Short mmCIF file of C-alpha atoms in Angstrom, two decimals:
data_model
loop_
_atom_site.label_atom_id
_atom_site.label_comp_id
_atom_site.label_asym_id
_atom_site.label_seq_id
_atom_site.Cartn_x
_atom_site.Cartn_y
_atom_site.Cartn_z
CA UNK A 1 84.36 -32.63 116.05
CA UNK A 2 86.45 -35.79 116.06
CA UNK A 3 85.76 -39.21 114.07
CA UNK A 4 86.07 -42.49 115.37
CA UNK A 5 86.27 -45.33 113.34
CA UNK A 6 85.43 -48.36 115.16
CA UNK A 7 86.47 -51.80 113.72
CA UNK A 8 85.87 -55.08 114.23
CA UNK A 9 88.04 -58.48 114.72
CA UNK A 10 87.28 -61.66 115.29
CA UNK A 11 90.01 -64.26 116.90
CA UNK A 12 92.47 -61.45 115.88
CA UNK A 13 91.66 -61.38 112.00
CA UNK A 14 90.26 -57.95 110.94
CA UNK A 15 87.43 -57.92 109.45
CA UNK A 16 87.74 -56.61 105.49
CA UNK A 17 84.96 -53.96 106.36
CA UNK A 18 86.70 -52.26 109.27
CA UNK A 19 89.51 -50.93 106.35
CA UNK A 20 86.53 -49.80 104.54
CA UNK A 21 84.89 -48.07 107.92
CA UNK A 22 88.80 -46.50 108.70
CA UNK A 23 89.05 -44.91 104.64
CA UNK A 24 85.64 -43.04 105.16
CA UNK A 25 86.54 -41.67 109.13
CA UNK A 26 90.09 -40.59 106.85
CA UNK A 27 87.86 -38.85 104.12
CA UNK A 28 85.24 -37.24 107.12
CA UNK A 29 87.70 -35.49 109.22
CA UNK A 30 89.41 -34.22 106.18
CA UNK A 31 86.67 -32.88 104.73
CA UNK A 32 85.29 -31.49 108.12
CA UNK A 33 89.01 -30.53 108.68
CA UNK A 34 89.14 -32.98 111.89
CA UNK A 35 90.91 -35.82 113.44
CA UNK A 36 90.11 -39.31 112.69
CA UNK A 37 90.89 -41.90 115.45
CA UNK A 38 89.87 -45.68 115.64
CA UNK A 39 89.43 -47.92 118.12
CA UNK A 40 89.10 -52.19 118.37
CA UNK A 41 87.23 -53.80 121.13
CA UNK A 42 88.81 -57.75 122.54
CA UNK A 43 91.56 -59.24 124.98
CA UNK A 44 95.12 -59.04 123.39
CA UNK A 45 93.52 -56.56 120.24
CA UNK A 46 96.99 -54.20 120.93
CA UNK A 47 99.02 -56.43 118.65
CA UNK A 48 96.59 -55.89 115.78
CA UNK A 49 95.47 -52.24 116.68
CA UNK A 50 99.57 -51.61 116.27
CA UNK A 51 98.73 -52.73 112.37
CA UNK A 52 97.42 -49.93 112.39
CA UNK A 53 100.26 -47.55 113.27
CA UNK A 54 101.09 -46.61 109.79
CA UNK A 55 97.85 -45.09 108.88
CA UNK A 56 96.79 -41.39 109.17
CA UNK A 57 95.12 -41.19 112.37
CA UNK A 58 95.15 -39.24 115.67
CA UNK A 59 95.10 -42.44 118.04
CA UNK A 60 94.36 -46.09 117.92
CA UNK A 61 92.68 -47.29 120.50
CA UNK A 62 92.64 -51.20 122.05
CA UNK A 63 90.19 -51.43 124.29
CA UNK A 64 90.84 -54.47 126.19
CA UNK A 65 89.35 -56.84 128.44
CA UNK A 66 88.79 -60.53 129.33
CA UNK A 67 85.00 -60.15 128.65
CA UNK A 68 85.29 -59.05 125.43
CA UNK A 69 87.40 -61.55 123.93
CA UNK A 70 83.84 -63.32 123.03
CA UNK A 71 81.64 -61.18 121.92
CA UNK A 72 78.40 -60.29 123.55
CA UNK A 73 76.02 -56.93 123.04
CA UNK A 74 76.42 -56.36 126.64
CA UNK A 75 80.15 -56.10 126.98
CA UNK A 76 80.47 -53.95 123.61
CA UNK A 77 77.84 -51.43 125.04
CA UNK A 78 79.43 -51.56 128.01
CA UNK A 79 82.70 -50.84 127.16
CA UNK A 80 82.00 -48.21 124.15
CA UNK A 81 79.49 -46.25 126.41
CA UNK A 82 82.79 -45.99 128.88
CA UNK A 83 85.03 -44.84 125.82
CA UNK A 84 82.50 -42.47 124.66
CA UNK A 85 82.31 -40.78 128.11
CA UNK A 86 86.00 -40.60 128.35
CA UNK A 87 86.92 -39.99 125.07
CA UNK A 88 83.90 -38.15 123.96
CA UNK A 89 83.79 -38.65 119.89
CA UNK A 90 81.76 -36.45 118.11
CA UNK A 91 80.79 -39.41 114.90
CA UNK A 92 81.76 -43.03 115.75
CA UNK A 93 81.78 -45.07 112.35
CA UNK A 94 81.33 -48.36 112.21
CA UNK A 95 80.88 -50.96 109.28
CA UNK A 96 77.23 -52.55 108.80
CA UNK A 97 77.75 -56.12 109.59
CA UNK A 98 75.84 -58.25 112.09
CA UNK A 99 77.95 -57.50 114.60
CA UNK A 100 77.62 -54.05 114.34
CA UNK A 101 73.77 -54.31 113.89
CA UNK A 102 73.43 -56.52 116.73
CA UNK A 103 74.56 -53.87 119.28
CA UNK A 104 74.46 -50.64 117.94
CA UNK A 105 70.96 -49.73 118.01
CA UNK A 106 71.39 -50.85 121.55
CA UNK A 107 74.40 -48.55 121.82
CA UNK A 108 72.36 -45.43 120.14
CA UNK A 109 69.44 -46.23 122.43
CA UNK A 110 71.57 -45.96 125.54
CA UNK A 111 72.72 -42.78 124.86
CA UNK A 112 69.08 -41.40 123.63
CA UNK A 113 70.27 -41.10 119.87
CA UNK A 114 69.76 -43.41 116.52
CA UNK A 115 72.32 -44.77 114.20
CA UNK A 116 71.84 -44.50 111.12
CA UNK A 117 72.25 -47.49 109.54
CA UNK A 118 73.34 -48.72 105.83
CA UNK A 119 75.02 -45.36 104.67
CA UNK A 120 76.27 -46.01 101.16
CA UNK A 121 77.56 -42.45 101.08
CA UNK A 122 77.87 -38.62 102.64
CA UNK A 123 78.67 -35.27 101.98
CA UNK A 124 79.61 -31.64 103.73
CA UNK A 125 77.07 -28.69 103.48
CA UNK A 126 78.29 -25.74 105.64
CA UNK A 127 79.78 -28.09 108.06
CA UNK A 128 77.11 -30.16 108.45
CA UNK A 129 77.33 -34.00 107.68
CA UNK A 130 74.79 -35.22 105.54
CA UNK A 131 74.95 -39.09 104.98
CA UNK A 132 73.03 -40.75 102.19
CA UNK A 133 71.16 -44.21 102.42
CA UNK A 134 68.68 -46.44 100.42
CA UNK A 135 65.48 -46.97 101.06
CA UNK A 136 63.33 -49.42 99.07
CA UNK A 137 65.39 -52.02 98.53
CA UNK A 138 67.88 -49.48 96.90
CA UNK A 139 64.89 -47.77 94.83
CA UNK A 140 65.11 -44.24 96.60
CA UNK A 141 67.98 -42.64 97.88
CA UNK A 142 67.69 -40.69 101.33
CA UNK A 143 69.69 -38.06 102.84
CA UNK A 144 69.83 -37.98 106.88
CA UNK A 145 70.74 -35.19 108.84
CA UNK A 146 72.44 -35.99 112.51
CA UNK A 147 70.45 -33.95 114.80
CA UNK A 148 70.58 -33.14 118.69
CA UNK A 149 73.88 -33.17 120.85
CA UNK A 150 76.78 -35.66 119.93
CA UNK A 151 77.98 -38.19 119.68
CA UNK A 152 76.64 -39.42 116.55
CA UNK A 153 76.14 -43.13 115.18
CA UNK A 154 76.47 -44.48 111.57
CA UNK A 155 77.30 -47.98 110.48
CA UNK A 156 79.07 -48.08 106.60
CA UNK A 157 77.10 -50.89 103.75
CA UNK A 158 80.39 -53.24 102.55
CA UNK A 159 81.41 -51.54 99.38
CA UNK A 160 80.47 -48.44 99.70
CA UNK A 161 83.94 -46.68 100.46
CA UNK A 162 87.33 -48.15 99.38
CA UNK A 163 89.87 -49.61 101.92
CA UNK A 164 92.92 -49.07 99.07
CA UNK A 165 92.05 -44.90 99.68
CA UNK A 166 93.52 -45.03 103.08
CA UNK A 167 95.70 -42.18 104.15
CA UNK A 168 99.37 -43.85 105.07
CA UNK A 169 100.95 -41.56 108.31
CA UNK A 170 101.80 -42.31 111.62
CA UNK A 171 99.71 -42.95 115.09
CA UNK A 172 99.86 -44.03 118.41
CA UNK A 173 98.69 -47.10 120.14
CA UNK A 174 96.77 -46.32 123.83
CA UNK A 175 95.04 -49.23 125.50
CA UNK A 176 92.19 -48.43 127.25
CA UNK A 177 91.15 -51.05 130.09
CA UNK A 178 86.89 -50.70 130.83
CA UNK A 179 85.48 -51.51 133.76
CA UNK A 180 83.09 -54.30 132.70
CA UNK A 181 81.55 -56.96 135.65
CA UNK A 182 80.53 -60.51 134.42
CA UNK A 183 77.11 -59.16 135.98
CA UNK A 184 76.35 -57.02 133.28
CA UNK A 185 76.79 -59.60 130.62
CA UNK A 186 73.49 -61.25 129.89
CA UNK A 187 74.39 -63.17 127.39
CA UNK A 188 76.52 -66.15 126.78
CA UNK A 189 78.70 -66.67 123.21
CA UNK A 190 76.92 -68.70 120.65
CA UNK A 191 78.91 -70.45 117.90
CA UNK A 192 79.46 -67.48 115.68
CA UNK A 193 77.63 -66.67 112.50
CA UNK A 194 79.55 -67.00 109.24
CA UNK A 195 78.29 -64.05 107.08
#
């Protein structure tokens, strides 16, 4: 069962939440006694995926390509169905911003599984991952169970695990090149949301 953390950029500046999303893949596969890996989605993202290079990780992965230097649902499903089906990650990671809620219940869908969305925390029981949301406007917490066939699909609430508890070690950069047609992209940039 491997982890992938995947994080986002914008223009080339991480975002603060994708440190957060790369400490909890760390603290998963050590716990499930894994690998974590974590991949970054643009055009020219292997400068700032090497950044990465010093942390404990399997692989980093740049997945580049000219249609994804914008952002658009289409071209991140597009691309991230490819890695998953080359790849084949067991739990991809991702932090819950509206980015990642734009097109990952799109993502989920595509591959006939849910995200689970908002996870404030998790824990292993007998191997199994059990992730723990609120519900209620933070009133009740839940605990969700992945079930069916991987891969799996949880975005991480801001906060909720601690960049500074990264693992330092040493990883390699691969860049991975999709196959992505200006066809499949439905959608054109809009000026970008400031969160």
């Amino acid at each position: 069962m491997s982890i992938l953390a995947v994080l986002e950029q914008r223009s080339g500046q991480w975002n603060r939440m994708s440190f957060e999303t790369l400490a909890a893949a760390q603290q998963l596969a050590k716990e499930l006694g894994t690998t974590a890996s974590a991949a970054v989605l643009g055009h020219g993202v292997e400068a700032l995926a090497s950044e990465l290079e010093s942390k404990q990780l399997e692989k980093i992965y740049a997945v580049e390509h000219d249609l994804l230097k914008d952002y658009t649902p289409d071209a991140y499903c597009a691309a991230l169905g490819q890695f998953i089906d080359q790849f084949h990650p067991a739990v991809l990671l991702f932090p819950h911003t509206y980015q990642v809620r734009d097109f990952l219940p799109k993502l989920a869908t595509s591959r006939k599984r849910v995200a689970v969305s908002d996870v404030i925390a998790h824990r292993v029981e007998n191997g199994q991952v059990i992730l723990v949301r609120q519900l209620f406007q933070g009133k009740v917490n839940a605990d969700v169970r992945f079930g069916g066939e991987f891969p799996h699909f949880a975005s991480l609430q801001a906060g909720a695990y601690r960049a500074d508890r990264m693992t330092e070690g040493s990883a390699a950069v691969e860049v991975v090149h999709p196959s992505i047609s200006p066809a499949q992209i439905r959608t054109a940039p809009q000026e970008l949301f400031r969160e």
